[in-house]
Amino acid sequence: SMVVAEVLESNNHNFQKGEFVSGMLKWKELQISNGTGLNRVDRDLAPLPAFLGVLGLTGLTAYLGLEKIGKLRAGETLVVSGAAGAVGSIVGQIGKIKGCMVVGIAGSDEKV
């Protein structure tokens, strides 16, 4: 699954000791990678867990769905069917930032 990890040692010129990376890796305390599929993350930009959510695949899914597929524009009405979920909650926030009327649908009063 997606993880954030600290580089403890590196023979790869793309990654330096002490940097943090995100990518699809096993859930292990220590592991070896050739660097394929890993991206550096900047812990000064946001807390490291954010790179597993809003700044990771969840946020990217929301952003690309709205921008590349939905081509969302200000003033439109955006209906989010899974508004209480990880991606849906970010979709709603992006819609509001872009100046849309956002309507969220959730499966229960508790989720609302």
Short mmCIF file of N, CA, C and O in Angstrom, two decimals:
data_model
loop_
_atom_site.label_atom_id
_atom_site.label_comp_id
_atom_site.label_asym_id
_atom_site.label_seq_id
_atom_site.Cartn_x
_atom_site.Cartn_y
_atom_site.Cartn_z
N SER A 1 0.84 -1.19 0.00
CA SER A 1 0.00 0.00 0.00
C SER A 1 0.88 1.25 0.00
O SER A 1 2.10 1.15 0.08
N MET A 2 0.26 2.38 -0.06
CA MET A 2 1.01 3.64 -0.05
C MET A 2 1.57 3.88 1.36
O MET A 2 0.86 3.74 2.35
N VAL A 3 2.84 4.20 1.41
CA VAL A 3 3.49 4.50 2.69
C VAL A 3 4.36 5.74 2.53
O VAL A 3 4.70 6.16 1.42
N VAL A 4 4.71 6.33 3.66
CA VAL A 4 5.73 7.38 3.72
C VAL A 4 6.87 6.80 4.53
O VAL A 4 6.65 6.21 5.59
N ALA A 5 8.08 6.92 4.02
CA ALA A 5 9.23 6.31 4.67
C ALA A 5 10.42 7.26 4.66
O ALA A 5 10.56 8.10 3.78
N GLU A 6 11.28 7.09 5.64
CA GLU A 6 12.52 7.86 5.71
C GLU A 6 13.63 7.04 5.04
O GLU A 6 13.75 5.83 5.26
N VAL A 7 14.44 7.71 4.24
CA VAL A 7 15.60 7.07 3.61
C VAL A 7 16.70 7.00 4.66
O VAL A 7 17.20 8.02 5.12
N LEU A 8 17.05 5.79 5.06
CA LEU A 8 18.09 5.60 6.08
C LEU A 8 19.47 5.48 5.47
O LEU A 8 20.47 5.83 6.10
N GLU A 9 19.52 4.99 4.23
CA GLU A 9 20.78 4.84 3.51
C GLU A 9 20.44 4.78 2.03
O GLU A 9 19.37 4.28 1.66
N SER A 10 21.31 5.30 1.16
CA SER A 10 20.98 5.29 -0.25
C SER A 10 22.21 5.17 -1.13
O SER A 10 23.22 5.84 -0.92
N ASN A 11 22.09 4.31 -2.14
CA ASN A 11 23.06 4.21 -3.22
C ASN A 11 22.46 4.75 -4.51
O ASN A 11 23.04 4.60 -5.57
N ASN A 12 21.28 5.35 -4.40
CA ASN A 12 20.56 5.89 -5.54
C ASN A 12 20.75 7.41 -5.53
O ASN A 12 20.38 8.07 -4.55
N HIS A 13 21.29 7.98 -6.60
CA HIS A 13 21.58 9.41 -6.63
C HIS A 13 20.31 10.28 -6.54
O HIS A 13 20.40 11.48 -6.28
N ASN A 14 19.13 9.69 -6.74
CA ASN A 14 17.88 10.45 -6.66
C ASN A 14 17.39 10.65 -5.23
O ASN A 14 16.51 11.48 -4.99
N PHE A 15 17.94 9.89 -4.29
CA PHE A 15 17.47 9.95 -2.91
C PHE A 15 18.65 10.04 -1.95
O PHE A 15 19.61 9.29 -2.09
N GLN A 16 18.53 10.93 -0.99
CA GLN A 16 19.60 11.14 -0.02
C GLN A 16 19.16 10.66 1.36
O GLN A 16 17.97 10.73 1.70
N LYS A 17 20.10 10.24 2.15
CA LYS A 17 19.84 9.83 3.53
C LYS A 17 19.13 10.98 4.26
O LYS A 17 19.50 12.14 4.12
N GLY A 18 18.09 10.65 5.01
CA GLY A 18 17.35 11.64 5.77
C GLY A 18 16.13 12.21 5.06
O GLY A 18 15.28 12.84 5.69
N GLU A 19 16.03 12.00 3.76
CA GLU A 19 14.85 12.45 3.02
C GLU A 19 13.68 11.52 3.32
O GLU A 19 13.86 10.40 3.77
N PHE A 20 12.48 12.02 3.03
CA PHE A 20 11.28 11.20 3.14
C PHE A 20 10.72 10.97 1.75
O PHE A 20 10.77 11.86 0.90
N VAL A 21 10.19 9.77 1.54
CA VAL A 21 9.62 9.40 0.25
C VAL A 21 8.25 8.79 0.46
O VAL A 21 7.92 8.31 1.55
N SER A 22 7.44 8.83 -0.59
CA SER A 22 6.17 8.12 -0.56
C SER A 22 6.12 7.21 -1.78
O SER A 22 6.72 7.50 -2.81
N GLY A 23 5.40 6.13 -1.64
CA GLY A 23 5.25 5.20 -2.74
C GLY A 23 4.60 3.91 -2.26
O GLY A 23 4.28 3.75 -1.09
N MET A 24 4.41 3.02 -3.21
CA MET A 24 3.80 1.73 -2.90
C MET A 24 4.89 0.79 -2.39
O MET A 24 5.72 0.32 -3.17
N LEU A 25 4.88 0.58 -1.10
CA LEU A 25 5.86 -0.29 -0.46
C LEU A 25 5.15 -1.22 0.51
O LEU A 25 4.00 -0.98 0.87
N LYS A 26 5.86 -2.23 0.96
CA LYS A 26 5.30 -3.15 1.94
C LYS A 26 5.29 -2.48 3.31
O LYS A 26 6.07 -1.57 3.57
N TRP A 27 4.43 -2.95 4.19
CA TRP A 27 4.37 -2.46 5.56
C TRP A 27 5.44 -3.21 6.36
O TRP A 27 5.18 -4.25 6.93
N LYS A 28 6.63 -2.64 6.36
CA LYS A 28 7.74 -3.26 7.06
C LYS A 28 8.52 -2.15 7.76
O LYS A 28 8.50 -1.00 7.34
N GLU A 29 9.20 -2.54 8.82
CA GLU A 29 9.99 -1.55 9.54
C GLU A 29 11.21 -1.12 8.72
O GLU A 29 11.57 0.05 8.69
N LEU A 30 11.83 -2.05 8.04
CA LEU A 30 12.98 -1.77 7.17
C LEU A 30 12.79 -2.51 5.86
O LEU A 30 12.32 -3.64 5.83
N GLN A 31 13.16 -1.87 4.76
CA GLN A 31 13.08 -2.53 3.46
C GLN A 31 14.06 -1.90 2.48
O GLN A 31 14.56 -0.81 2.70
N ILE A 32 14.28 -2.61 1.41
CA ILE A 32 15.19 -2.15 0.36
C ILE A 32 14.36 -1.88 -0.89
O ILE A 32 13.49 -2.66 -1.25
N SER A 33 14.65 -0.77 -1.56
CA SER A 33 13.96 -0.41 -2.79
C SER A 33 14.98 0.12 -3.78
O SER A 33 15.96 0.76 -3.39
N ASN A 34 14.71 -0.09 -5.07
CA ASN A 34 15.59 0.51 -6.09
C ASN A 34 15.15 1.94 -6.42
O ASN A 34 15.75 2.60 -7.24
N GLY A 35 14.09 2.40 -5.79
CA GLY A 35 13.62 3.77 -5.99
C GLY A 35 12.51 3.92 -7.00
O GLY A 35 11.89 4.98 -7.10
N THR A 36 12.21 2.87 -7.74
CA THR A 36 11.15 2.94 -8.75
C THR A 36 9.80 3.21 -8.07
O THR A 36 9.43 2.53 -7.13
N GLY A 37 9.11 4.23 -8.55
CA GLY A 37 7.80 4.57 -8.02
C GLY A 37 7.81 5.39 -6.75
O GLY A 37 6.76 5.67 -6.19
N LEU A 38 8.99 5.76 -6.27
CA LEU A 38 9.07 6.58 -5.06
C LEU A 38 9.19 8.06 -5.42
O LEU A 38 9.84 8.41 -6.40
N ASN A 39 8.57 8.90 -4.61
CA ASN A 39 8.64 10.35 -4.79
C ASN A 39 9.06 10.99 -3.49
O ASN A 39 8.57 10.62 -2.42
N ARG A 40 9.95 11.96 -3.58
CA ARG A 40 10.35 12.70 -2.39
C ARG A 40 9.16 13.51 -1.88
O ARG A 40 8.38 14.03 -2.67
N VAL A 41 9.04 13.61 -0.56
CA VAL A 41 8.03 14.46 0.05
C VAL A 41 8.73 15.45 0.97
O VAL A 41 9.76 15.15 1.57
N ASP A 42 8.17 16.64 1.05
CA ASP A 42 8.77 17.72 1.83
C ASP A 42 8.02 17.87 3.14
O ASP A 42 6.91 18.39 3.17
N ARG A 43 8.63 17.43 4.23
CA ARG A 43 7.97 17.50 5.53
C ARG A 43 7.79 18.93 6.01
O ARG A 43 7.05 19.18 6.95
N ASP A 44 8.45 19.90 5.37
CA ASP A 44 8.24 21.31 5.71
C ASP A 44 6.98 21.85 5.03
O ASP A 44 6.43 22.86 5.44
N LEU A 45 6.52 21.20 3.98
CA LEU A 45 5.30 21.60 3.26
C LEU A 45 4.05 21.24 4.05
O LEU A 45 3.10 22.02 4.12
N ALA A 46 4.06 20.06 4.64
CA ALA A 46 2.89 19.57 5.39
C ALA A 46 3.34 18.43 6.29
O ALA A 46 4.39 17.82 6.06
N PRO A 47 2.53 18.10 7.29
CA PRO A 47 2.85 16.92 8.11
C PRO A 47 2.90 15.67 7.24
O PRO A 47 2.14 15.53 6.27
N LEU A 48 3.79 14.75 7.57
CA LEU A 48 3.98 13.56 6.74
C LEU A 48 2.69 12.77 6.48
O LEU A 48 2.50 12.30 5.35
N PRO A 49 1.78 12.60 7.45
CA PRO A 49 0.55 11.86 7.14
C PRO A 49 -0.29 12.48 6.02
O PRO A 49 -1.06 11.79 5.36
N ALA A 50 -0.14 13.78 5.77
CA ALA A 50 -0.90 14.42 4.69
C ALA A 50 -0.54 13.83 3.33
O ALA A 50 -1.37 13.84 2.41
N PHE A 51 0.66 13.28 3.20
CA PHE A 51 1.08 12.70 1.93
C PHE A 51 0.44 11.33 1.69
O PHE A 51 0.61 10.74 0.63
N LEU A 52 -0.30 10.84 2.68
CA LEU A 52 -1.08 9.61 2.51
C LEU A 52 -2.55 9.94 2.27
O LEU A 52 -3.35 9.06 2.02
N GLY A 53 -2.91 11.21 2.36
CA GLY A 53 -4.30 11.64 2.20
C GLY A 53 -4.45 12.72 1.17
O GLY A 53 -4.32 12.50 -0.02
N VAL A 54 -4.66 13.93 1.65
CA VAL A 54 -4.96 15.05 0.76
C VAL A 54 -3.82 15.34 -0.23
O VAL A 54 -4.06 15.77 -1.35
N LEU A 55 -2.59 15.10 0.16
CA LEU A 55 -1.46 15.32 -0.76
C LEU A 55 -0.96 14.02 -1.38
O LEU A 55 0.09 14.00 -2.02
N GLY A 56 -1.72 12.95 -1.22
CA GLY A 56 -1.37 11.65 -1.78
C GLY A 56 -2.40 11.20 -2.80
O GLY A 56 -3.02 12.02 -3.50
N LEU A 57 -2.62 9.90 -2.87
CA LEU A 57 -3.53 9.34 -3.87
C LEU A 57 -4.97 9.82 -3.69
O LEU A 57 -5.69 10.02 -4.68
N THR A 58 -5.39 10.01 -2.45
CA THR A 58 -6.76 10.46 -2.20
C THR A 58 -6.99 11.84 -2.81
O THR A 58 -7.97 12.06 -3.53
N GLY A 59 -6.09 12.77 -2.52
CA GLY A 59 -6.22 14.12 -3.07
C GLY A 59 -6.04 14.15 -4.58
O GLY A 59 -6.74 14.87 -5.29
N LEU A 60 -5.12 13.35 -5.08
CA LEU A 60 -4.89 13.29 -6.51
C LEU A 60 -6.11 12.73 -7.25
O LEU A 60 -6.50 13.24 -8.30
N THR A 61 -6.74 11.73 -6.68
CA THR A 61 -7.96 11.17 -7.26
C THR A 61 -9.05 12.23 -7.34
O THR A 61 -9.72 12.40 -8.37
N ALA A 62 -9.23 12.96 -6.24
CA ALA A 62 -10.26 14.01 -6.20
C ALA A 62 -9.95 15.10 -7.22
O ALA A 62 -10.81 15.51 -8.01
N TYR A 63 -8.72 15.56 -7.23
CA TYR A 63 -8.32 16.66 -8.12
C TYR A 63 -8.44 16.27 -9.59
O TYR A 63 -9.05 17.00 -10.38
N LEU A 64 -7.88 15.14 -9.97
CA LEU A 64 -7.92 14.73 -11.37
C LEU A 64 -9.34 14.43 -11.84
O LEU A 64 -9.70 14.75 -12.97
N GLY A 65 -10.15 13.85 -10.96
CA GLY A 65 -11.54 13.59 -11.32
C GLY A 65 -12.30 14.87 -11.64
O GLY A 65 -13.07 14.93 -12.60
N LEU A 66 -12.06 15.90 -10.85
CA LEU A 66 -12.76 17.17 -11.08
C LEU A 66 -12.15 17.96 -12.24
O LEU A 66 -12.88 18.51 -13.06
N GLU A 67 -10.85 18.04 -12.28
CA GLU A 67 -10.18 18.89 -13.27
C GLU A 67 -10.09 18.26 -14.66
O GLU A 67 -10.37 18.92 -15.65
N LYS A 68 -9.69 17.02 -14.73
CA LYS A 68 -9.43 16.38 -16.03
C LYS A 68 -10.66 15.70 -16.61
O LYS A 68 -10.86 15.69 -17.82
N ILE A 69 -11.48 15.11 -15.76
CA ILE A 69 -12.66 14.40 -16.25
C ILE A 69 -13.89 15.29 -16.18
O ILE A 69 -14.60 15.47 -17.16
N GLY A 70 -14.14 15.86 -15.02
CA GLY A 70 -15.32 16.69 -14.83
C GLY A 70 -15.21 18.09 -15.38
O GLY A 70 -16.22 18.74 -15.67
N LYS A 71 -13.98 18.57 -15.54
CA LYS A 71 -13.73 19.94 -16.04
C LYS A 71 -14.60 20.97 -15.30
O LYS A 71 -15.27 21.81 -15.90
N LEU A 72 -14.56 20.88 -13.99
CA LEU A 72 -15.36 21.72 -13.10
C LEU A 72 -15.04 23.20 -13.29
O LEU A 72 -13.89 23.58 -13.40
N ARG A 73 -16.12 24.03 -13.34
CA ARG A 73 -15.94 25.48 -13.49
C ARG A 73 -16.72 26.20 -12.40
O ARG A 73 -17.75 25.72 -11.93
N ALA A 74 -16.24 27.37 -12.04
CA ALA A 74 -16.90 28.20 -11.04
C ALA A 74 -18.35 28.44 -11.43
O ALA A 74 -18.67 28.59 -12.61
N GLY A 75 -19.23 28.43 -10.44
CA GLY A 75 -20.63 28.68 -10.68
C GLY A 75 -21.45 27.43 -10.94
O GLY A 75 -22.69 27.48 -10.91
N GLU A 76 -20.81 26.32 -11.20
CA GLU A 76 -21.54 25.07 -11.45
C GLU A 76 -22.00 24.47 -10.12
O GLU A 76 -21.50 24.80 -9.06
N THR A 77 -22.97 23.55 -10.21
CA THR A 77 -23.40 22.78 -9.05
C THR A 77 -22.70 21.44 -9.09
O THR A 77 -22.74 20.74 -10.11
N LEU A 78 -22.08 21.09 -7.99
CA LEU A 78 -21.34 19.83 -7.88
C LEU A 78 -22.06 18.95 -6.87
O LEU A 78 -22.25 19.35 -5.72
N VAL A 79 -22.48 17.75 -7.28
CA VAL A 79 -23.11 16.80 -6.38
C VAL A 79 -22.09 15.70 -6.09
O VAL A 79 -21.59 15.05 -7.01
N VAL A 80 -21.80 15.51 -4.82
CA VAL A 80 -20.82 14.51 -4.39
C VAL A 80 -21.57 13.38 -3.70
O VAL A 80 -22.13 13.56 -2.62
N SER A 81 -21.60 12.20 -4.34
CA SER A 81 -22.42 11.10 -3.81
C SER A 81 -21.80 10.43 -2.59
O SER A 81 -22.50 9.87 -1.79
N GLY A 82 -20.52 10.45 -2.45
CA GLY A 82 -19.85 9.86 -1.29
C GLY A 82 -19.15 10.93 -0.49
O GLY A 82 -17.97 10.83 -0.19
N ALA A 83 -19.89 11.95 -0.09
CA ALA A 83 -19.30 13.14 0.51
C ALA A 83 -18.64 12.89 1.86
O ALA A 83 -17.81 13.68 2.30
N ALA A 84 -18.99 11.80 2.54
CA ALA A 84 -18.40 11.52 3.85
C ALA A 84 -17.12 10.69 3.74
O ALA A 84 -16.43 10.49 4.72
N GLY A 85 -16.80 10.23 2.54
CA GLY A 85 -15.62 9.40 2.35
C GLY A 85 -14.36 10.24 2.15
O GLY A 85 -14.41 11.47 2.06
N ALA A 86 -13.25 9.57 2.07
CA ALA A 86 -11.96 10.25 1.95
C ALA A 86 -11.88 11.12 0.69
O ALA A 86 -11.60 12.32 0.76
N VAL A 87 -12.15 10.53 -0.46
CA VAL A 87 -12.08 11.28 -1.72
C VAL A 87 -13.23 12.28 -1.80
O VAL A 87 -13.03 13.44 -2.16
N GLY A 88 -14.42 11.87 -1.44
CA GLY A 88 -15.58 12.74 -1.53
C GLY A 88 -15.46 14.00 -0.70
O GLY A 88 -15.87 15.08 -1.12
N SER A 89 -14.87 13.88 0.48
CA SER A 89 -14.72 15.07 1.33
C SER A 89 -13.76 16.07 0.70
O SER A 89 -13.96 17.28 0.79
N ILE A 90 -12.73 15.58 0.03
CA ILE A 90 -11.79 16.47 -0.64
C ILE A 90 -12.42 17.05 -1.90
O ILE A 90 -12.24 18.23 -2.21
N VAL A 91 -13.20 16.25 -2.62
CA VAL A 91 -13.92 16.75 -3.79
C VAL A 91 -14.79 17.93 -3.39
O VAL A 91 -14.81 18.97 -4.06
N GLY A 92 -15.51 17.80 -2.30
CA GLY A 92 -16.36 18.89 -1.83
C GLY A 92 -15.58 20.15 -1.52
O GLY A 92 -15.99 21.26 -1.87
N GLN A 93 -14.44 20.01 -0.89
CA GLN A 93 -13.60 21.17 -0.55
C GLN A 93 -13.05 21.83 -1.81
O GLN A 93 -13.04 23.06 -1.92
N ILE A 94 -12.61 21.04 -2.77
CA ILE A 94 -12.10 21.61 -4.03
C ILE A 94 -13.22 22.35 -4.74
O ILE A 94 -13.03 23.45 -5.27
N GLY A 95 -14.41 21.77 -4.75
CA GLY A 95 -15.56 22.43 -5.38
C GLY A 95 -15.85 23.77 -4.75
O GLY A 95 -16.10 24.76 -5.45
N LYS A 96 -15.81 23.83 -3.43
CA LYS A 96 -16.05 25.10 -2.74
C LYS A 96 -14.96 26.13 -3.07
O LYS A 96 -15.25 27.29 -3.32
N ILE A 97 -13.73 25.68 -3.09
CA ILE A 97 -12.60 26.57 -3.42
C ILE A 97 -12.76 27.13 -4.83
O ILE A 97 -12.46 28.29 -5.08
N LYS A 98 -13.27 26.30 -5.75
CA LYS A 98 -13.44 26.73 -7.14
C LYS A 98 -14.70 27.57 -7.35
O LYS A 98 -14.98 27.98 -8.46
N GLY A 99 -15.47 27.82 -6.29
CA GLY A 99 -16.63 28.68 -6.41
C GLY A 99 -17.88 27.98 -6.90
O GLY A 99 -18.73 28.59 -7.55
N CYS A 100 -18.02 26.71 -6.60
CA CYS A 100 -19.19 25.94 -7.01
C CYS A 100 -20.18 25.81 -5.85
O CYS A 100 -19.82 25.91 -4.69
N MET A 101 -21.41 25.53 -6.20
CA MET A 101 -22.43 25.15 -5.22
C MET A 101 -22.24 23.66 -5.01
O MET A 101 -22.37 22.87 -5.96
N VAL A 102 -21.90 23.25 -3.79
CA VAL A 102 -21.60 21.85 -3.51
C VAL A 102 -22.73 21.23 -2.72
O VAL A 102 -23.15 21.76 -1.69
N VAL A 103 -23.22 20.09 -3.20
CA VAL A 103 -24.24 19.32 -2.50
C VAL A 103 -23.62 17.96 -2.20
O VAL A 103 -23.19 17.25 -3.10
N GLY A 104 -23.56 17.61 -0.91
CA GLY A 104 -22.99 16.35 -0.50
C GLY A 104 -24.05 15.36 -0.11
O GLY A 104 -25.02 15.71 0.55
N ILE A 105 -23.87 14.11 -0.51
CA ILE A 105 -24.77 13.03 -0.14
C ILE A 105 -23.97 12.03 0.69
O ILE A 105 -22.86 11.65 0.33
N ALA A 106 -24.56 11.63 1.82
CA ALA A 106 -23.92 10.64 2.68
C ALA A 106 -24.95 9.58 3.05
O ALA A 106 -26.16 9.83 2.99
N GLY A 107 -24.49 8.42 3.45
CA GLY A 107 -25.36 7.28 3.68
C GLY A 107 -26.16 7.29 4.96
O GLY A 107 -27.06 6.47 5.13
N SER A 108 -25.86 8.20 5.90
CA SER A 108 -26.62 8.21 7.15
C SER A 108 -26.54 9.60 7.79
O SER A 108 -25.67 10.41 7.46
N ASP A 109 -27.45 9.84 8.73
CA ASP A 109 -27.41 11.10 9.47
C ASP A 109 -26.09 11.24 10.23
O ASP A 109 -25.56 12.34 10.35
N GLU A 110 -25.58 10.12 10.74
CA GLU A 110 -24.32 10.15 11.48
C GLU A 110 -23.16 10.63 10.59
O GLU A 110 -22.31 11.39 11.02
N LYS A 111 -23.14 10.18 9.35
CA LYS A 111 -22.09 10.60 8.42
C LYS A 111 -22.22 12.07 8.05
O LYS A 111 -21.23 12.76 7.86
N VAL A 112 -23.46 12.54 7.95
CA VAL A 112 -23.69 13.95 7.62
C VAL A 112 -23.14 14.81 8.74
O VAL A 112 -22.50 15.79 8.55
#
